[in-house]
């Protein structure tokens, strides 16, 4: 398994080191960061891949990634030998500029099918080039943008993307995707056991973001998700936040 501490160290080096990423092919880059395919990744690897490589998921959520990291990721995703199919970047600080670099990379990338950018401080500015570049992409099937702050301009651009790329599932709220909702639900259930593994400030911020998302009523709720299950999850999060405040 890749080591989170190593990722933070590598991704926050000087600009001169970051420029060297241009010379590293994604397959070698995976080895540099100790990104090793897990059992489930190997099981899902495409049979008969003529490149002789596994197509794998990279999970970089909660790793203090910033807009500078966006430049590095752009170089990786644009590599002809890129083997990444799913890229999890949730709960970081890529912001508008880091996200724009990702949009640009997808004009050339031909392998990525899932990009998860929830809770990344992405604003309207981050959607300015989104439609232009993603219209040229032929591989992406799923894009998660939950937990970001969009105004009228950003929401208009997202709706335009949905209209122009009907084969692309753009998830703007947790309740729009049943798999995502179940994942969040499981994580909240686990908090009684895993709470001690999180920094309190980080956990409070994350729970607040999820709660705000769930309480928004103006969205296209997945039919498989009941109002009762949403209300139950909201109550659980409020109880967790209350517990955290009492611990302070």
PDB file of C-alpha atoms in Angstrom:
ATOM      1  CA  UNK A   1       0.000   0.000   0.000  1.00  0.00           C
ATOM      2  CA  UNK A   2       1.266   3.510  -0.748  1.00  0.00           C
ATOM      3  CA  UNK A   3       2.307   5.543   2.245  1.00  0.00           C
ATOM      4  CA  UNK A   4       0.314   8.732   2.838  1.00  0.00           C
ATOM      5  CA  UNK A   5       3.227  10.495   4.525  1.00  0.00           C
ATOM      6  CA  UNK A   6       5.435   9.846   1.510  1.00  0.00           C
ATOM      7  CA  UNK A   7       2.793  11.247  -0.821  1.00  0.00           C
ATOM      8  CA  UNK A   8       2.560  14.455   1.179  1.00  0.00           C
ATOM      9  CA  UNK A   9       6.338  14.793   1.172  1.00  0.00           C
ATOM     10  CA  UNK A  10       6.709  14.235  -2.562  1.00  0.00           C
ATOM     11  CA  UNK A  11       3.796  16.419  -3.608  1.00  0.00           C
ATOM     12  CA  UNK A  12       5.043  19.395  -1.563  1.00  0.00           C
ATOM     13  CA  UNK A  13       8.569  19.617  -2.867  1.00  0.00           C
ATOM     14  CA  UNK A  14      10.038  22.587  -4.683  1.00  0.00           C
ATOM     15  CA  UNK A  15       9.001  23.678  -8.145  1.00  0.00           C
ATOM     16  CA  UNK A  16      12.288  22.411  -9.592  1.00  0.00           C
ATOM     17  CA  UNK A  17      11.503  18.899  -8.399  1.00  0.00           C
ATOM     18  CA  UNK A  18       7.916  19.174  -9.621  1.00  0.00           C
ATOM     19  CA  UNK A  19       9.206  20.023 -13.099  1.00  0.00           C
ATOM     20  CA  UNK A  20      11.015  16.690 -13.166  1.00  0.00           C
ATOM     21  CA  UNK A  21       7.670  14.883 -13.112  1.00  0.00           C
ATOM     22  CA  UNK A  22       7.456  15.671 -16.810  1.00  0.00           C
ATOM     23  CA  UNK A  23      10.208  13.134 -17.403  1.00  0.00           C
ATOM     24  CA  UNK A  24       8.597  10.336 -15.425  1.00  0.00           C
ATOM     25  CA  UNK A  25       6.108   8.062 -17.123  1.00  0.00           C
ATOM     26  CA  UNK A  26       3.068   7.212 -15.042  1.00  0.00           C
ATOM     27  CA  UNK A  27       4.016   3.541 -14.761  1.00  0.00           C
ATOM     28  CA  UNK A  28       7.384   4.479 -13.239  1.00  0.00           C
ATOM     29  CA  UNK A  29       5.810   7.239 -11.170  1.00  0.00           C
ATOM     30  CA  UNK A  30       3.630   4.614  -9.512  1.00  0.00           C
ATOM     31  CA  UNK A  31       6.746   2.806  -8.342  1.00  0.00           C
ATOM     32  CA  UNK A  32       8.372   6.024  -7.098  1.00  0.00           C
ATOM     33  CA  UNK A  33       5.400   6.686  -4.806  1.00  0.00           C
ATOM     34  CA  UNK A  34       5.034   3.027  -3.839  1.00  0.00           C
ATOM     35  CA  UNK A  35       1.633   2.810  -5.518  1.00  0.00           C
ATOM     36  CA  UNK A  36       1.018  -0.905  -5.667  1.00  0.00           C
ATOM     37  CA  UNK A  37      -2.142  -2.494  -7.024  1.00  0.00           C
ATOM     38  CA  UNK A  38      -4.247  -4.056  -4.283  1.00  0.00           C
ATOM     39  CA  UNK A  39      -5.900  -7.471  -4.666  1.00  0.00           C
ATOM     40  CA  UNK A  40      -9.159  -5.939  -5.866  1.00  0.00           C
ATOM     41  CA  UNK A  41      -7.274  -3.837  -8.426  1.00  0.00           C
ATOM     42  CA  UNK A  42      -5.503  -6.896  -9.809  1.00  0.00           C
ATOM     43  CA  UNK A  43      -8.785  -8.785  -9.975  1.00  0.00           C
ATOM     44  CA  UNK A  44     -10.316  -5.969 -11.992  1.00  0.00           C
ATOM     45  CA  UNK A  45      -7.357  -5.611 -14.346  1.00  0.00           C
ATOM     46  CA  UNK A  46      -8.293  -5.850 -17.969  1.00  0.00           C
ATOM     47  CA  UNK A  47      -7.431  -9.146 -19.586  1.00  0.00           C
ATOM     48  CA  UNK A  48      -5.228  -9.056 -22.646  1.00  0.00           C
ATOM     49  CA  UNK A  49      -3.871  -5.565 -21.985  1.00  0.00           C
ATOM     50  CA  UNK A  50      -1.268  -5.252 -24.747  1.00  0.00           C
ATOM     51  CA  UNK A  51       0.725  -2.826 -22.592  1.00  0.00           C
ATOM     52  CA  UNK A  52       1.356  -5.607 -20.086  1.00  0.00           C
ATOM     53  CA  UNK A  53       0.272  -3.341 -17.220  1.00  0.00           C
ATOM     54  CA  UNK A  54      -2.530  -3.242 -14.699  1.00  0.00           C
ATOM     55  CA  UNK A  55      -5.091  -0.484 -14.966  1.00  0.00           C
ATOM     56  CA  UNK A  56      -5.487   0.632 -11.373  1.00  0.00           C
ATOM     57  CA  UNK A  57      -7.198   3.068  -9.031  1.00  0.00           C
ATOM     58  CA  UNK A  58      -5.181   5.711  -7.212  1.00  0.00           C
ATOM     59  CA  UNK A  59      -6.541   6.933  -3.882  1.00  0.00           C
ATOM     60  CA  UNK A  60      -5.082  10.275  -2.841  1.00  0.00           C
ATOM     61  CA  UNK A  61      -7.934  11.618  -0.735  1.00  0.00           C
ATOM     62  CA  UNK A  62      -7.078  13.681   2.368  1.00  0.00           C
ATOM     63  CA  UNK A  63      -3.419  14.198   1.420  1.00  0.00           C
ATOM     64  CA  UNK A  64      -3.068  17.990   1.623  1.00  0.00           C
ATOM     65  CA  UNK A  65      -2.978  18.285  -2.163  1.00  0.00           C
ATOM     66  CA  UNK A  66      -3.034  21.854  -3.510  1.00  0.00           C
ATOM     67  CA  UNK A  67      -3.211  23.664  -6.843  1.00  0.00           C
ATOM     68  CA  UNK A  68       0.493  22.898  -7.345  1.00  0.00           C
ATOM     69  CA  UNK A  69      -0.349  19.210  -7.195  1.00  0.00           C
ATOM     70  CA  UNK A  70      -2.811  19.788 -10.025  1.00  0.00           C
ATOM     71  CA  UNK A  71       0.128  20.633 -12.299  1.00  0.00           C
ATOM     72  CA  UNK A  72       1.889  17.376 -11.380  1.00  0.00           C
ATOM     73  CA  UNK A  73      -1.261  15.317 -11.898  1.00  0.00           C
ATOM     74  CA  UNK A  74      -1.784  16.969 -15.278  1.00  0.00           C
ATOM     75  CA  UNK A  75       1.642  15.755 -16.417  1.00  0.00           C
ATOM     76  CA  UNK A  76       0.900  12.230 -15.205  1.00  0.00           C
ATOM     77  CA  UNK A  77      -2.519  11.989 -16.824  1.00  0.00           C
ATOM     78  CA  UNK A  78      -1.187  13.306 -20.141  1.00  0.00           C
ATOM     79  CA  UNK A  79       1.489  10.618 -20.375  1.00  0.00           C
ATOM     80  CA  UNK A  80       0.826   8.193 -23.279  1.00  0.00           C
ATOM     81  CA  UNK A  81       1.472   5.257 -20.938  1.00  0.00           C
ATOM     82  CA  UNK A  82      -0.899   6.429 -18.224  1.00  0.00           C
ATOM     83  CA  UNK A  83      -2.618   3.394 -16.673  1.00  0.00           C
ATOM     84  CA  UNK A  84      -4.859   5.103 -14.118  1.00  0.00           C
ATOM     85  CA  UNK A  85      -8.564   4.372 -14.494  1.00  0.00           C
ATOM     86  CA  UNK A  86      -9.950   5.847 -11.278  1.00  0.00           C
ATOM     87  CA  UNK A  87      -8.469   8.801  -9.414  1.00  0.00           C
ATOM     88  CA  UNK A  88      -9.740   9.639  -5.919  1.00  0.00           C
ATOM     89  CA  UNK A  89      -8.770  13.185  -4.891  1.00  0.00           C
ATOM     90  CA  UNK A  90     -11.497  13.992  -2.362  1.00  0.00           C
ATOM     91  CA  UNK A  91     -11.057  16.255   0.673  1.00  0.00           C
ATOM     92  CA  UNK A  92      -8.028  18.175  -0.554  1.00  0.00           C
ATOM     93  CA  UNK A  93      -7.408  21.788  -1.580  1.00  0.00           C
ATOM     94  CA  UNK A  94      -6.963  21.613  -5.344  1.00  0.00           C
ATOM     95  CA  UNK A  95      -9.196  24.656  -5.741  1.00  0.00           C
ATOM     96  CA  UNK A  96     -10.162  26.248  -9.037  1.00  0.00           C
ATOM     97  CA  UNK A  97      -6.668  26.307 -10.567  1.00  0.00           C
ATOM     98  CA  UNK A  98      -5.737  22.747  -9.636  1.00  0.00           C
ATOM     99  CA  UNK A  99      -9.034  21.536 -11.043  1.00  0.00           C
ATOM    100  CA  UNK A 100      -8.537  23.453 -14.291  1.00  0.00           C
ATOM    101  CA  UNK A 101      -5.248  21.602 -14.794  1.00  0.00           C
ATOM    102  CA  UNK A 102      -7.142  18.322 -14.480  1.00  0.00           C
ATOM    103  CA  UNK A 103      -9.700  19.413 -17.100  1.00  0.00           C
ATOM    104  CA  UNK A 104      -6.861  20.247 -19.510  1.00  0.00           C
ATOM    105  CA  UNK A 105      -5.219  16.866 -18.973  1.00  0.00           C
ATOM    106  CA  UNK A 106      -8.439  15.057 -19.884  1.00  0.00           C
ATOM    107  CA  UNK A 107      -8.313  16.478 -23.393  1.00  0.00           C
ATOM    108  CA  UNK A 108      -5.468  14.016 -24.034  1.00  0.00           C
ATOM    109  CA  UNK A 109      -6.014  11.281 -21.443  1.00  0.00           C
ATOM    110  CA  UNK A 110      -7.655   8.117 -22.795  1.00  0.00           C
ATOM    111  CA  UNK A 111      -7.785   5.817 -19.739  1.00  0.00           C
ATOM    112  CA  UNK A 112      -9.457   7.652 -16.852  1.00  0.00           C
ATOM    113  CA  UNK A 113     -13.062   6.560 -16.304  1.00  0.00           C
ATOM    114  CA  UNK A 114     -13.668   7.935 -12.803  1.00  0.00           C
ATOM    115  CA  UNK A 115     -12.576  11.261 -11.270  1.00  0.00           C
ATOM    116  CA  UNK A 116     -13.621  12.036  -7.685  1.00  0.00           C
ATOM    117  CA  UNK A 117     -13.177  15.676  -6.672  1.00  0.00           C
ATOM    118  CA  UNK A 118     -15.554  15.983  -3.724  1.00  0.00           C
ATOM    119  CA  UNK A 119     -14.702  18.601  -1.059  1.00  0.00           C
ATOM    120  CA  UNK A 120     -11.859  20.364  -2.886  1.00  0.00           C
ATOM    121  CA  UNK A 121     -12.771  24.036  -2.558  1.00  0.00           C
ATOM    122  CA  UNK A 122     -13.755  24.155  -6.224  1.00  0.00           C
ATOM    123  CA  UNK A 123     -15.721  27.319  -7.101  1.00  0.00           C
ATOM    124  CA  UNK A 124     -17.351  28.727 -10.234  1.00  0.00           C
ATOM    125  CA  UNK A 125     -13.925  29.636 -11.589  1.00  0.00           C
ATOM    126  CA  UNK A 126     -12.993  25.964 -11.555  1.00  0.00           C
ATOM    127  CA  UNK A 127     -15.746  25.203 -14.089  1.00  0.00           C
ATOM    128  CA  UNK A 128     -14.693  27.806 -16.687  1.00  0.00           C
ATOM    129  CA  UNK A 129     -12.881  25.361 -19.014  1.00  0.00           C
ATOM    130  CA  UNK A 130     -14.579  22.203 -17.826  1.00  0.00           C
ATOM    131  CA  UNK A 131     -17.093  21.849 -20.658  1.00  0.00           C
ATOM    132  CA  UNK A 132     -14.577  22.728 -23.375  1.00  0.00           C
ATOM    133  CA  UNK A 133     -12.043  20.074 -22.383  1.00  0.00           C
ATOM    134  CA  UNK A 134     -14.344  17.309 -21.196  1.00  0.00           C
ATOM    135  CA  UNK A 135     -16.269  17.418 -24.479  1.00  0.00           C
ATOM    136  CA  UNK A 136     -13.054  16.248 -26.141  1.00  0.00           C
ATOM    137  CA  UNK A 137     -12.572  13.362 -23.718  1.00  0.00           C
ATOM    138  CA  UNK A 138     -13.864   9.918 -24.700  1.00  0.00           C
ATOM    139  CA  UNK A 139     -13.099   7.797 -21.611  1.00  0.00           C
ATOM    140  CA  UNK A 140     -14.506   9.530 -18.520  1.00  0.00           C
ATOM    141  CA  UNK A 141     -17.767   8.004 -17.267  1.00  0.00           C
ATOM    142  CA  UNK A 142     -18.114   9.339 -13.730  1.00  0.00           C
ATOM    143  CA  UNK A 143     -17.294  12.737 -12.183  1.00  0.00           C
ATOM    144  CA  UNK A 144     -17.966  13.562  -8.514  1.00  0.00           C
ATOM    145  CA  UNK A 145     -18.164  17.231  -7.504  1.00  0.00           C
ATOM    146  CA  UNK A 146     -19.993  16.955  -4.162  1.00  0.00           C
ATOM    147  CA  UNK A 147     -19.002  19.202  -1.280  1.00  0.00           C
ATOM    148  CA  UNK A 148     -17.793  22.108  -3.429  1.00  0.00           C
ATOM    149  CA  UNK A 149     -19.296  25.592  -3.551  1.00  0.00           C
ATOM    150  CA  UNK A 150     -20.903  26.594  -6.837  1.00  0.00           C
ATOM    151  CA  UNK A 151     -22.940  29.671  -7.644  1.00  0.00           C
ATOM    152  CA  UNK A 152     -25.197  30.280 -10.636  1.00  0.00           C
ATOM    153  CA  UNK A 153     -22.301  30.365 -13.103  1.00  0.00           C
ATOM    154  CA  UNK A 154     -20.807  27.089 -11.913  1.00  0.00           C
ATOM    155  CA  UNK A 155     -24.156  25.317 -11.826  1.00  0.00           C
ATOM    156  CA  UNK A 156     -24.907  26.542 -15.356  1.00  0.00           C
ATOM    157  CA  UNK A 157     -21.610  25.135 -16.613  1.00  0.00           C
ATOM    158  CA  UNK A 158     -22.262  21.814 -14.885  1.00  0.00           C
ATOM    159  CA  UNK A 159     -25.724  21.584 -16.426  1.00  0.00           C
ATOM    160  CA  UNK A 160     -24.230  22.356 -19.830  1.00  0.00           C
ATOM    161  CA  UNK A 161     -21.728  19.543 -19.345  1.00  0.00           C
ATOM    162  CA  UNK A 162     -24.517  17.130 -18.394  1.00  0.00           C
ATOM    163  CA  UNK A 163     -26.470  18.136 -21.492  1.00  0.00           C
ATOM    164  CA  UNK A 164     -23.518  17.832 -23.867  1.00  0.00           C
ATOM    165  CA  UNK A 165     -22.081  14.621 -22.354  1.00  0.00           C
ATOM    166  CA  UNK A 166     -25.080  12.477 -21.525  1.00  0.00           C
ATOM    167  CA  UNK A 167     -22.874   9.390 -21.183  1.00  0.00           C
ATOM    168  CA  UNK A 168     -20.999  11.104 -18.318  1.00  0.00           C
ATOM    169  CA  UNK A 169     -22.514  10.802 -14.830  1.00  0.00           C
ATOM    170  CA  UNK A 170     -21.864  14.060 -12.989  1.00  0.00           C
ATOM    171  CA  UNK A 171     -22.631  13.725  -9.273  1.00  0.00           C
ATOM    172  CA  UNK A 172     -23.223  17.048  -7.568  1.00  0.00           C
ATOM    173  CA  UNK A 173     -24.926  15.811  -4.395  1.00  0.00           C
ATOM    174  CA  UNK A 174     -24.342  12.692  -2.299  1.00  0.00           C
ATOM    175  CA  UNK A 175     -27.943  11.521  -2.679  1.00  0.00           C
ATOM    176  CA  UNK A 176     -27.662  11.513  -6.476  1.00  0.00           C
ATOM    177  CA  UNK A 177     -25.555   8.338  -6.415  1.00  0.00           C
ATOM    178  CA  UNK A 178     -26.627   5.300  -4.381  1.00  0.00           C
ATOM    179  CA  UNK A 179     -23.127   3.804  -4.211  1.00  0.00           C
ATOM    180  CA  UNK A 180     -21.704   7.062  -2.855  1.00  0.00           C
ATOM    181  CA  UNK A 181     -24.529   7.402  -0.349  1.00  0.00           C
ATOM    182  CA  UNK A 182     -23.939   3.864   0.971  1.00  0.00           C
ATOM    183  CA  UNK A 183     -20.230   4.559   1.233  1.00  0.00           C
ATOM    184  CA  UNK A 184     -20.848   7.699   3.317  1.00  0.00           C
ATOM    185  CA  UNK A 185     -23.390   5.825   5.402  1.00  0.00           C
ATOM    186  CA  UNK A 186     -20.901   3.051   6.186  1.00  0.00           C
ATOM    187  CA  UNK A 187     -18.193   5.544   7.152  1.00  0.00           C
ATOM    188  CA  UNK A 188     -20.526   7.350   9.554  1.00  0.00           C
ATOM    189  CA  UNK A 189     -21.532   4.030  11.135  1.00  0.00           C
ATOM    190  CA  UNK A 190     -17.860   3.183  11.601  1.00  0.00           C
ATOM    191  CA  UNK A 191     -17.033   6.423  13.416  1.00  0.00           C
ATOM    192  CA  UNK A 192     -17.790   4.993  16.835  1.00  0.00           C
ATOM    193  CA  UNK A 193     -14.866   2.647  16.234  1.00  0.00           C
ATOM    194  CA  UNK A 194     -12.607   4.807  14.061  1.00  0.00           C
ATOM    195  CA  UNK A 195     -13.118   8.298  15.528  1.00  0.00           C
ATOM    196  CA  UNK A 196      -9.791   8.204  17.360  1.00  0.00           C
ATOM    197  CA  UNK A 197      -7.948   7.829  14.041  1.00  0.00           C
ATOM    198  CA  UNK A 198      -8.953  11.313  12.883  1.00  0.00           C
ATOM    199  CA  UNK A 199      -7.829  14.771  13.877  1.00  0.00           C
ATOM    200  CA  UNK A 200     -10.793  16.458  15.533  1.00  0.00           C
ATOM    201  CA  UNK A 201     -10.647  19.629  13.410  1.00  0.00           C
ATOM    202  CA  UNK A 202     -10.461  17.609  10.209  1.00  0.00           C
ATOM    203  CA  UNK A 203     -13.332  15.339  11.228  1.00  0.00           C
ATOM    204  CA  UNK A 204     -15.567  18.254  12.229  1.00  0.00           C
ATOM    205  CA  UNK A 205     -14.921  19.998   8.926  1.00  0.00           C
ATOM    206  CA  UNK A 206     -15.626  16.859   6.896  1.00  0.00           C
ATOM    207  CA  UNK A 207     -18.796  16.034   8.813  1.00  0.00           C
ATOM    208  CA  UNK A 208     -19.978  19.621   8.374  1.00  0.00           C
ATOM    209  CA  UNK A 209     -19.452  19.426   4.622  1.00  0.00           C
ATOM    210  CA  UNK A 210     -21.356  16.133   4.373  1.00  0.00           C
ATOM    211  CA  UNK A 211     -24.179  17.457   6.555  1.00  0.00           C
ATOM    212  CA  UNK A 212     -24.568  20.592   4.429  1.00  0.00           C
ATOM    213  CA  UNK A 213     -24.702  18.455   1.283  1.00  0.00           C
ATOM    214  CA  UNK A 214     -27.323  16.078   2.704  1.00  0.00           C
ATOM    215  CA  UNK A 215     -29.558  18.899   3.931  1.00  0.00           C
ATOM    216  CA  UNK A 216     -29.850  20.456   0.470  1.00  0.00           C
ATOM    217  CA  UNK A 217     -33.261  19.625  -0.927  1.00  0.00           C
ATOM    218  CA  UNK A 218     -32.948  20.919  -4.485  1.00  0.00           C
ATOM    219  CA  UNK A 219     -31.283  17.934  -6.161  1.00  0.00           C
ATOM    220  CA  UNK A 220     -32.029  14.847  -8.242  1.00  0.00           C
ATOM    221  CA  UNK A 221     -32.226  12.195  -5.527  1.00  0.00           C
ATOM    222  CA  UNK A 222     -31.528   8.622  -6.586  1.00  0.00           C
ATOM    223  CA  UNK A 223     -34.808   6.630  -6.396  1.00  0.00           C
ATOM    224  CA  UNK A 224     -33.117   3.837  -4.396  1.00  0.00           C
ATOM    225  CA  UNK A 225     -32.337   6.253  -1.549  1.00  0.00           C
ATOM    226  CA  UNK A 226     -35.261   6.867   0.807  1.00  0.00           C
ATOM    227  CA  UNK A 227     -36.023  10.072   2.669  1.00  0.00           C
ATOM    228  CA  UNK A 228     -35.990   8.023   5.865  1.00  0.00           C
ATOM    229  CA  UNK A 229     -32.425   6.851   5.264  1.00  0.00           C
ATOM    230  CA  UNK A 230     -31.317  10.421   4.524  1.00  0.00           C
ATOM    231  CA  UNK A 231     -32.931  11.756   7.701  1.00  0.00           C
ATOM    232  CA  UNK A 232     -31.348   8.950   9.721  1.00  0.00           C
ATOM    233  CA  UNK A 233     -27.901   9.740   8.338  1.00  0.00           C
ATOM    234  CA  UNK A 234     -28.351  13.456   9.020  1.00  0.00           C
ATOM    235  CA  UNK A 235     -29.270  12.703  12.629  1.00  0.00           C
ATOM    236  CA  UNK A 236     -26.241  10.448  13.041  1.00  0.00           C
ATOM    237  CA  UNK A 237     -23.917  13.179  11.769  1.00  0.00           C
ATOM    238  CA  UNK A 238     -25.456  15.753  14.107  1.00  0.00           C
ATOM    239  CA  UNK A 239     -24.914  13.381  17.021  1.00  0.00           C
ATOM    240  CA  UNK A 240     -21.277  12.884  15.999  1.00  0.00           C
ATOM    241  CA  UNK A 241     -20.733  16.651  15.793  1.00  0.00           C
ATOM    242  CA  UNK A 242     -22.340  17.069  19.208  1.00  0.00           C
ATOM    243  CA  UNK A 243     -20.040  14.388  20.604  1.00  0.00           C
ATOM    244  CA  UNK A 244     -16.978  16.108  19.109  1.00  0.00           C
ATOM    245  CA  UNK A 245     -17.957  19.463  20.652  1.00  0.00           C
ATOM    246  CA  UNK A 246     -18.333  17.829  24.041  1.00  0.00           C
ATOM    247  CA  UNK A 247     -14.855  16.363  23.680  1.00  0.00           C
ATOM    248  CA  UNK A 248     -13.320  19.813  23.127  1.00  0.00           C
TER     249      UNK A 248
END
